[in-house]
CSV table of C-alpha atoms and ligand atoms in Angstrom, one decimal:
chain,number,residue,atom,x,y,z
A,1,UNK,CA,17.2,-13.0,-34.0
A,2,UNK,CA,13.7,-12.8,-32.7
A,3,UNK,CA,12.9,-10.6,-29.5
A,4,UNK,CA,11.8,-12.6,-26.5
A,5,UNK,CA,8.2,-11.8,-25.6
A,6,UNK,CA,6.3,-10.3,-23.3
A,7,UNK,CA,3.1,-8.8,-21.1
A,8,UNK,CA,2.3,-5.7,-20.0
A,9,UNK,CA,-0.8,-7.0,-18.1
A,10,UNK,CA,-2.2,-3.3,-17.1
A,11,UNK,CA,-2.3,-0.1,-18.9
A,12,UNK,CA,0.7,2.3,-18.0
A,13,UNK,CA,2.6,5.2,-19.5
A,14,UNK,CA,3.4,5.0,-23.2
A,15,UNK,CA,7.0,5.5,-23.0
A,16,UNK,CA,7.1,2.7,-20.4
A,17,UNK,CA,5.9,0.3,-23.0
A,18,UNK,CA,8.4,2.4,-25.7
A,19,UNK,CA,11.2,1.2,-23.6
A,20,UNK,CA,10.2,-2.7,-23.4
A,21,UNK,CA,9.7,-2.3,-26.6
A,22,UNK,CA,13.4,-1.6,-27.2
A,23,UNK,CA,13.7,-5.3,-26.1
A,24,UNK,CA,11.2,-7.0,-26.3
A,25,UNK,CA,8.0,-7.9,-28.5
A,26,UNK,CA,5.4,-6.4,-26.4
A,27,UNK,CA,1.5,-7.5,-26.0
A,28,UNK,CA,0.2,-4.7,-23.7
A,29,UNK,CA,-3.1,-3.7,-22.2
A,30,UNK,CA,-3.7,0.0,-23.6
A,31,UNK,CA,-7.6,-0.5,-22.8
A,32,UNK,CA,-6.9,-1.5,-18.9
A,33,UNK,CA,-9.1,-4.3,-18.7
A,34,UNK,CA,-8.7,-6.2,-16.1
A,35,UNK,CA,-7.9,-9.7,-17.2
A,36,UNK,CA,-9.5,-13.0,-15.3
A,37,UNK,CA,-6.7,-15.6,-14.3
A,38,UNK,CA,-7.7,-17.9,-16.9
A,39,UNK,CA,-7.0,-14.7,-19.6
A,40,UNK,CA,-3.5,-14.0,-18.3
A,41,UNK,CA,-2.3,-17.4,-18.6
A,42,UNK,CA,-3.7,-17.5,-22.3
A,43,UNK,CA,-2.0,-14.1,-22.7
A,44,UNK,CA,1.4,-15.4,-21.2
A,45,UNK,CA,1.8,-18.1,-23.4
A,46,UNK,CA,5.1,-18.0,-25.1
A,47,UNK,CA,6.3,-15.2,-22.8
A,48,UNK,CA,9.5,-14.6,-20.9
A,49,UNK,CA,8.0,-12.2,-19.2
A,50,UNK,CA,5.2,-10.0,-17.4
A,51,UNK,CA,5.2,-6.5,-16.0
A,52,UNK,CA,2.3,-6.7,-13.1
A,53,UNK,CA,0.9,-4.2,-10.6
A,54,UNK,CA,0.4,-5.0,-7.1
A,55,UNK,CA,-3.0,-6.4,-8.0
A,56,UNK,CA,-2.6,-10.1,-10.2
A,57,UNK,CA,-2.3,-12.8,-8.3
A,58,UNK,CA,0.8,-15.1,-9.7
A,59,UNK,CA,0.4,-18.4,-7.9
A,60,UNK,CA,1.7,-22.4,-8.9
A,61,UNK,CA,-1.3,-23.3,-11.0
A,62,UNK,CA,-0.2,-19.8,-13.4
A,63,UNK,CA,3.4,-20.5,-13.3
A,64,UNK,CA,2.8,-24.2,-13.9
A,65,UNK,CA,0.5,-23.4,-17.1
A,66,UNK,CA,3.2,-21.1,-18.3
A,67,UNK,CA,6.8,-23.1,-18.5
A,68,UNK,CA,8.1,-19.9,-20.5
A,69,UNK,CA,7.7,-17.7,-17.9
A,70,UNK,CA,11.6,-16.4,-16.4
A,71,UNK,CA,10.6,-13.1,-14.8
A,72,UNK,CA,7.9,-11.3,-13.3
A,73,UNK,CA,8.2,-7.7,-12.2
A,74,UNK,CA,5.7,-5.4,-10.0
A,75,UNK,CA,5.4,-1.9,-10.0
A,76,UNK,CA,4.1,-2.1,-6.4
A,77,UNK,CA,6.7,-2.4,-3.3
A,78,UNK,CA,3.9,-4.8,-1.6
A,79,UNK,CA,4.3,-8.7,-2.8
A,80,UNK,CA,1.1,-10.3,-1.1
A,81,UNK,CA,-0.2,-11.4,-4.4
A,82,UNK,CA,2.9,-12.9,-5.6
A,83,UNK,CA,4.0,-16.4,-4.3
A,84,UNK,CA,7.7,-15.7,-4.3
A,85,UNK,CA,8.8,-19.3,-3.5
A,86,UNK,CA,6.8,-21.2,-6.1
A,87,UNK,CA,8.5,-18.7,-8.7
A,88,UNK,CA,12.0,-19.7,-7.0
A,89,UNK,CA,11.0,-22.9,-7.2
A,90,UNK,CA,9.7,-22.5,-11.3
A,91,UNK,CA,13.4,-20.6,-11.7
A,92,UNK,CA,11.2,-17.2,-12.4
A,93,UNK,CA,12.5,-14.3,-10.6
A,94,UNK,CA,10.4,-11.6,-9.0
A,95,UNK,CA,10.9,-7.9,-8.6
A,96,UNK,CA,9.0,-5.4,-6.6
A,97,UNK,CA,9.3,-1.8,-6.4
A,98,UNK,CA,10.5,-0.1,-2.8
A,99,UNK,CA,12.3,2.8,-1.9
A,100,UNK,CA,10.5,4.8,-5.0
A,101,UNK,CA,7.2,5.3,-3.6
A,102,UNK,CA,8.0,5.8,0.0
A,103,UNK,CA,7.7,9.6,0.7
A,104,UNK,CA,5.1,10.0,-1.3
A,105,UNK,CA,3.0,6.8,0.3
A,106,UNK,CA,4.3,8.6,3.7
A,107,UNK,CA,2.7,11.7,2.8
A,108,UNK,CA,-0.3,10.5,1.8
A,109,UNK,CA,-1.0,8.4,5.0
A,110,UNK,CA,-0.2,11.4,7.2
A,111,UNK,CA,-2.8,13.6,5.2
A,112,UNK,CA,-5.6,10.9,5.6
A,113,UNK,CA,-4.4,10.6,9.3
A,114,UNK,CA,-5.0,14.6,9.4
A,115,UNK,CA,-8.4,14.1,7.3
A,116,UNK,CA,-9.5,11.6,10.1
A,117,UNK,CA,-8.4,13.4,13.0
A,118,UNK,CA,-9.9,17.1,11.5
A,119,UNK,CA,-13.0,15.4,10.1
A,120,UNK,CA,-12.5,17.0,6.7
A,121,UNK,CA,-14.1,14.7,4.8
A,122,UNK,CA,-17.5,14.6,6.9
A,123,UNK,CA,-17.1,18.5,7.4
A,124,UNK,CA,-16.8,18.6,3.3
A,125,UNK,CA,-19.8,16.6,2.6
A,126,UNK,CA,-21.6,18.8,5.4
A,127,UNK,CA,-21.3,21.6,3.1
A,128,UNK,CA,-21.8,20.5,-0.3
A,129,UNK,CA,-25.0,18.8,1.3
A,130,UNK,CA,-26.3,22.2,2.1
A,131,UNK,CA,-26.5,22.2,5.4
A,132,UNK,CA,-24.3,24.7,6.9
A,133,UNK,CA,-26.6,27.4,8.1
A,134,UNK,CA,-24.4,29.3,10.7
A,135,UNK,CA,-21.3,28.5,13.1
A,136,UNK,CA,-21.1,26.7,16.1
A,137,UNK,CA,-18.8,26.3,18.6
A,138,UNK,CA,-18.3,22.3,18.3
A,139,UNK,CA,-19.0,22.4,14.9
A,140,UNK,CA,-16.7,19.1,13.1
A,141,UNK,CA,-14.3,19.7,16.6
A,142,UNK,CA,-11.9,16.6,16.3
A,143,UNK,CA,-8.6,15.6,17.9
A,144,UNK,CA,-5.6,17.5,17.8
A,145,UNK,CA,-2.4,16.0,15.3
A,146,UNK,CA,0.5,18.3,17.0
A,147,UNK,CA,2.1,17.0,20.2
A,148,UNK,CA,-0.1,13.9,20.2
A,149,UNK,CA,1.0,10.1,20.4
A,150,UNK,CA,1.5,8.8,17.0
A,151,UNK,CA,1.5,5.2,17.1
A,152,UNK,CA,3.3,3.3,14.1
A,153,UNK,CA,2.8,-0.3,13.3
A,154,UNK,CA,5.4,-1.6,10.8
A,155,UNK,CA,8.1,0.2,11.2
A,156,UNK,CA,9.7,-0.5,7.8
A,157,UNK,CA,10.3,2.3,4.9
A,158,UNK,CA,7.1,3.7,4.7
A,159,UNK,CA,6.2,3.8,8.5
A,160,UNK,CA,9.8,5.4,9.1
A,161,UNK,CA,9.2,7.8,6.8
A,162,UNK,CA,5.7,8.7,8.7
A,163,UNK,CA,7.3,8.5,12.1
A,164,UNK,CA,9.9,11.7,10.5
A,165,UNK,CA,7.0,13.6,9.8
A,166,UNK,CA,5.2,13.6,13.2
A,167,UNK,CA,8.4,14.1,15.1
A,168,UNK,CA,9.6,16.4,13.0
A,169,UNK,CA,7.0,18.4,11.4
A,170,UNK,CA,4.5,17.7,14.4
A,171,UNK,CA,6.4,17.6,17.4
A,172,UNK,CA,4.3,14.2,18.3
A,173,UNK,CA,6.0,11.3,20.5
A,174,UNK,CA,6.6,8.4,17.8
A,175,UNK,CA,5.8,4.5,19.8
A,176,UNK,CA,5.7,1.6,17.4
A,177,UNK,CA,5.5,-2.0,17.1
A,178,UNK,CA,7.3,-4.1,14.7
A,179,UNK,CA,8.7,-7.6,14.9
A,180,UNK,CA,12.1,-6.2,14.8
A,181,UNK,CA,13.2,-3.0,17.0
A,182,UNK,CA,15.2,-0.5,15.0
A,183,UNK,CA,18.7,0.4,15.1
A,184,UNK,CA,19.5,2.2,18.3
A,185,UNK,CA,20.6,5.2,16.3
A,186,UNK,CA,17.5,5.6,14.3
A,187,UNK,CA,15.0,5.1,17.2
A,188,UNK,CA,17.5,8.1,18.5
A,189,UNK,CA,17.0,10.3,15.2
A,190,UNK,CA,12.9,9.1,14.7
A,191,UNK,CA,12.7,9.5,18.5
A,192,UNK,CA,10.8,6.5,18.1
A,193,UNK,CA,10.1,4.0,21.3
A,194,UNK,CA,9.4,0.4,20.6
A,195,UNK,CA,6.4,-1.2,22.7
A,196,UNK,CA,4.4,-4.3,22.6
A,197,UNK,CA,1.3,-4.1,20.8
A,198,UNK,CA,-1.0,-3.9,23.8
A,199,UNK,CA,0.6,-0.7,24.6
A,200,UNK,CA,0.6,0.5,21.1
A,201,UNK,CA,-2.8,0.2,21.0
A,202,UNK,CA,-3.5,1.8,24.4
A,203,UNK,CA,-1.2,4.6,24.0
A,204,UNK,CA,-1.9,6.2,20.7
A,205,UNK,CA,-3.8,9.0,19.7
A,206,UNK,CA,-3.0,8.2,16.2
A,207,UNK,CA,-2.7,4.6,15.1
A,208,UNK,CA,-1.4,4.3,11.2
A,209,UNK,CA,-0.5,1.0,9.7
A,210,UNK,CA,2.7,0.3,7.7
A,211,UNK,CA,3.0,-3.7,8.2
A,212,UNK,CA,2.9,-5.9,5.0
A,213,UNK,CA,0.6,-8.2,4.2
A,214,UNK,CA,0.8,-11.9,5.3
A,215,UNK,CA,-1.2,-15.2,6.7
A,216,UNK,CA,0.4,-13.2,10.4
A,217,UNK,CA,-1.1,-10.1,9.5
A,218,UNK,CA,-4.5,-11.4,8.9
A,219,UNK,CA,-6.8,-9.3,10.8
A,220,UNK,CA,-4.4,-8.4,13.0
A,221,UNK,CA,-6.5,-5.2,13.9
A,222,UNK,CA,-9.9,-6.6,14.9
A,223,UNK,CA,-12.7,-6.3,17.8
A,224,UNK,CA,-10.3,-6.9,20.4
A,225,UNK,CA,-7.2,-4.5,19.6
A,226,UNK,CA,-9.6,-1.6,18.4
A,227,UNK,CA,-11.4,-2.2,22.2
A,228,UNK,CA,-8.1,-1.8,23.2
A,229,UNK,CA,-7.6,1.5,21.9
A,230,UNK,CA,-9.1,5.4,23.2
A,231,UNK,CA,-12.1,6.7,22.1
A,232,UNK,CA,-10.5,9.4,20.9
A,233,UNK,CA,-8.2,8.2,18.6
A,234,UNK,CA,-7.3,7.6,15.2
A,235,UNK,CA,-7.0,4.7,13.0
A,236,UNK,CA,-5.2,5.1,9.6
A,237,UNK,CA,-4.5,2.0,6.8
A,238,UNK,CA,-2.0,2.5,3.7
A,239,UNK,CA,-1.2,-1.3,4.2
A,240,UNK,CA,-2.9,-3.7,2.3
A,241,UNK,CA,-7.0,-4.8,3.3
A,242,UNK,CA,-7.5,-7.3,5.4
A,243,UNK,CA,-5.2,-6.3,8.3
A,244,UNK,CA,-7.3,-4.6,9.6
A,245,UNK,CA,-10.8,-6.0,10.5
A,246,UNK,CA,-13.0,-3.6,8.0
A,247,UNK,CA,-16.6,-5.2,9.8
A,248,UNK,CA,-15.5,-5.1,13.1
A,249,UNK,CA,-13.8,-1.2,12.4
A,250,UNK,CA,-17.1,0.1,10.9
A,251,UNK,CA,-19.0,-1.3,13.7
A,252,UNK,CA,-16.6,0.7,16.6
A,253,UNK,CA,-17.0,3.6,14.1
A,254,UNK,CA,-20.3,3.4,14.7
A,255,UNK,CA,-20.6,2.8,18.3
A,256,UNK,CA,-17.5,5.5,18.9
A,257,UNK,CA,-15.4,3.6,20.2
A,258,UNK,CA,-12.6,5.4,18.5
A,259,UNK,CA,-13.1,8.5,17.3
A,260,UNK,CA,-12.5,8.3,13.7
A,261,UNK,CA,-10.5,6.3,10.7
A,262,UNK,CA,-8.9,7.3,7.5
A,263,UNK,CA,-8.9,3.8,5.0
A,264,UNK,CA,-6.8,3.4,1.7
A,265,UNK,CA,-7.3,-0.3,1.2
A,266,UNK,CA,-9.9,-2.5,2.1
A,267,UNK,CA,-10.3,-6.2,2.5
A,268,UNK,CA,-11.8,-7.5,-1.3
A,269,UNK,CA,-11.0,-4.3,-2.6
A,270,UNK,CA,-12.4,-2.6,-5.4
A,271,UNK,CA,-15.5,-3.8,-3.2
A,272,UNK,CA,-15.8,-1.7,0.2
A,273,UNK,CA,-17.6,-3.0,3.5
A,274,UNK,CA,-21.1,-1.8,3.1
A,275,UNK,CA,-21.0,-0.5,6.6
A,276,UNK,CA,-18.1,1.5,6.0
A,277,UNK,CA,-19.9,3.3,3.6
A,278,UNK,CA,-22.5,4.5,5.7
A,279,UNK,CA,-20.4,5.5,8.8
A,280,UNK,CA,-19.2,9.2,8.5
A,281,UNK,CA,-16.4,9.0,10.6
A,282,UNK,CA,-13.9,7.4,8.0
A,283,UNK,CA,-12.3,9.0,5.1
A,284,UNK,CA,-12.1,6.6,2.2
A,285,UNK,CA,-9.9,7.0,-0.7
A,286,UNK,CA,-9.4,4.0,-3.4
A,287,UNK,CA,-5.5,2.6,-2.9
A,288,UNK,CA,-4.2,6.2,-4.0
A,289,UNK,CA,-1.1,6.1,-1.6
A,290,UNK,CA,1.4,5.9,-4.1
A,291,UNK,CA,-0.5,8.2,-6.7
A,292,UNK,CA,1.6,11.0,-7.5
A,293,UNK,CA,2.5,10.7,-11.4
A,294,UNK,CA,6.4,11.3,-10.6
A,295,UNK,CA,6.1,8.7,-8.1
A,296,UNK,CA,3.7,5.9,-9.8
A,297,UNK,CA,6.2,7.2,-13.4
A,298,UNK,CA,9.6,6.1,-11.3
A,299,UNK,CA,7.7,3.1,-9.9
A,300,UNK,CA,6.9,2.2,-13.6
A,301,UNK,CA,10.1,2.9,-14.4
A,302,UNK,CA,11.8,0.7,-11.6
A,303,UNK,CA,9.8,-2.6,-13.0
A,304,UNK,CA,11.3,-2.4,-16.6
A,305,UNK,CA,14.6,-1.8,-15.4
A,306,UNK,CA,13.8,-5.1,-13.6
A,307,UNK,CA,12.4,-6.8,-16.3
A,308,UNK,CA,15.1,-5.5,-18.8
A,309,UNK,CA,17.6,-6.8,-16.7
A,310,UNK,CA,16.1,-10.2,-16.0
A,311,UNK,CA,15.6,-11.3,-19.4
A,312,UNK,CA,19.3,-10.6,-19.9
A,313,UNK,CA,19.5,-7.1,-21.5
A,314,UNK,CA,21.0,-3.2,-20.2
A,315,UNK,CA,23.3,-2.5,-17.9
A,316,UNK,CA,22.5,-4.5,-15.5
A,317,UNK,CA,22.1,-7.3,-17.5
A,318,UNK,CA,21.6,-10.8,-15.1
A,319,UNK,CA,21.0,-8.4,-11.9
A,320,UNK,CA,17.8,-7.0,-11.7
A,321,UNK,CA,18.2,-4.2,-9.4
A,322,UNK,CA,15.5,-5.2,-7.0
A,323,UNK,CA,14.7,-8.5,-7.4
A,324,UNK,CA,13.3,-10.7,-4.6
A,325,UNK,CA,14.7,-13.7,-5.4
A,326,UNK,CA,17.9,-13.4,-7.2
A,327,UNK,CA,19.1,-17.2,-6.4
A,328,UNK,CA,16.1,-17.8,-9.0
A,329,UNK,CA,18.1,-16.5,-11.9
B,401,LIG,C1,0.3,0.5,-5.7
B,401,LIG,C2,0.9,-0.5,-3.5
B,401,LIG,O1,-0.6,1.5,-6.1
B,401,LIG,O2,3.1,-0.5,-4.0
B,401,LIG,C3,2.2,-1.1,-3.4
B,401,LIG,O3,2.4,-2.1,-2.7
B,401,LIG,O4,0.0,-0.9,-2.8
B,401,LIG,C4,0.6,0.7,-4.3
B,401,LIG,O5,1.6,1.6,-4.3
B,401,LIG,C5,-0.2,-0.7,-6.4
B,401,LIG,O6,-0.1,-1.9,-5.7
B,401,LIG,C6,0.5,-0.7,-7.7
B,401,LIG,O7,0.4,-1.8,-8.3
């Protein structure tokens, strides 16, 4: 009997594809390219199923164009570019890839927060540019991280998981905003206090932003909410772009308004604001978040036991262990 087929549409590891191939009859993307929408439908034709990042849009006019099509699995926890109810609706069901990444995505959004607030980035380029002649007094002075207000919005996973840190590593007071308040007990163990978003924005020293991407989180950080907040504080993104406002951020950058930012993702990313690339106050790192290899390798991992699964194979054959929309099997 034949395999079914199908698509790794991005390069990854080489026992990652080992293992579909186990399975499957595997068309993968060892040179990386990054393939237009028009390419991936040709490439999906006859396939059960694709292995995505958090980056390929899948959409109705795809899933329409490829009947095959039964499952679709992301190594990324974030779904934006997936339209989960037009795959229910095409009977394909969708995985993601949470709890795997969160510590390590946690870790990296409190070390740009710490890069923002210390200025390391701008102090770095100071030296390599030569210009550090002697030492001064207010030399790269920036905000302090222990015992400050770190302000969390999207309290999910990931923003827990940076909430832990401050409180415990830091001794900072933890406020956040999220549609949903936590459990009494874990707002106890975070010692995390729930306020609106005006407050939020007015009361931290450190702002980072956890919430996922939807039509409601559109800009949900713009002109007004960054007026909102002190000149002294910090914004930090690990979301997705376009929650924040990246023209209207670089321009209170600018003007000081707040102090600093440290940026993972960007709105039309791989393409950065121009302004943001001339401001100094922001750290800017290219959607590296989850980048550890153990971390991106489990993430990997998590998306063929997904797809595995799906398509009717292992041991958890018909119950893909994260899938999004099981009813769609
Ligand atoms: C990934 C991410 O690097 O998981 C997510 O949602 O944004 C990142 O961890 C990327 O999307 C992997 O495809």
């Amino acid at each position: 009997m034949s395999k079914p087929a199908v698509l790794v549409c991005r390069a990854v590891f080489p026992d990652i594809v080992d293992r579909l191939r186990e399975h499957f009859d595997v068309e993968d993307n060892p040179s990386d390219v990054v393939w237009t929408p028009a390419e991936l439908i040709q490439r999906l034709q006859g396939k059960a199923g694709v292995f995505i990042t958090g980056t390929q849009p899948i959409d109705t006019a795809l899933l329409d164009a490829c009947p095959q099509l039964k499952a679709v699995c992301s190594m990324a926890v974030g779904y934006n570019n997936v339209d989960v109810p037009a795959c229910t609706a095409h009977g394909v069901v969708v995985s993601n890839a949470p709890d795997v990444l969160t510590e390590t995505t946690a870790d990296f959004g409190f070390a740009l927060m710490m890069a923002a607030a210390r200025r390391i980035a701008e102090s770095e380029h100071f030296l390599r540019s030569g210009a550090w002649s002697k030492w001064s007094v207010d030399a790269f002075a920036g905000t302090d991280v222990h015992g400050a207000t770190l302000g969390v919005l999207g309290m999910g996973r990931i923003g827990q998981a940076v909430a832990r840190r401050g409180a415990l590593g830091f001794g900072m007071k933890v406020i956040y905003h999220n549609r949903s308040r936590l459990d009494a007990a874990i707002e106890a163990e975070l010692g995390a206090r729930w306020v609106d978003k005006e407050a939020l924005l007015r009361e931290s020293d450190h702002l980072v932003i956890v919430v996922p991407y939807s039509a409601a989180s559109h800009h949900l950080v713009g002109a007004a909410e960054l007026a909102l907040m002190k000149p002294t504080a910090t914004l930090t993104n690990i979301a997705r772009g376009g929650i924040v406002d990246d023209a209207a951020l670089a321009q209170a950058l600018r003007d000081k308004r707040i102090a600093a930012a440290g940026l993972d993702v960007f709105e039309g990313e791989p393409s950065v604001h121009p302004d943001l690339l001339t401001v100094p106050n922001v750290v800017l790192t290219p959607h590296i978040a989850s980048a550890s290899l153990p971390t991106r390798r489990a993430m990997a991992h998590l998306a063929v036991d997904n797809l595995i699964a799906a398509l009717g194979f292992g041991p958890h054959a018909g119950h893909p262990p994260t899938a999004l929309n099981p009813e769609a099997l």
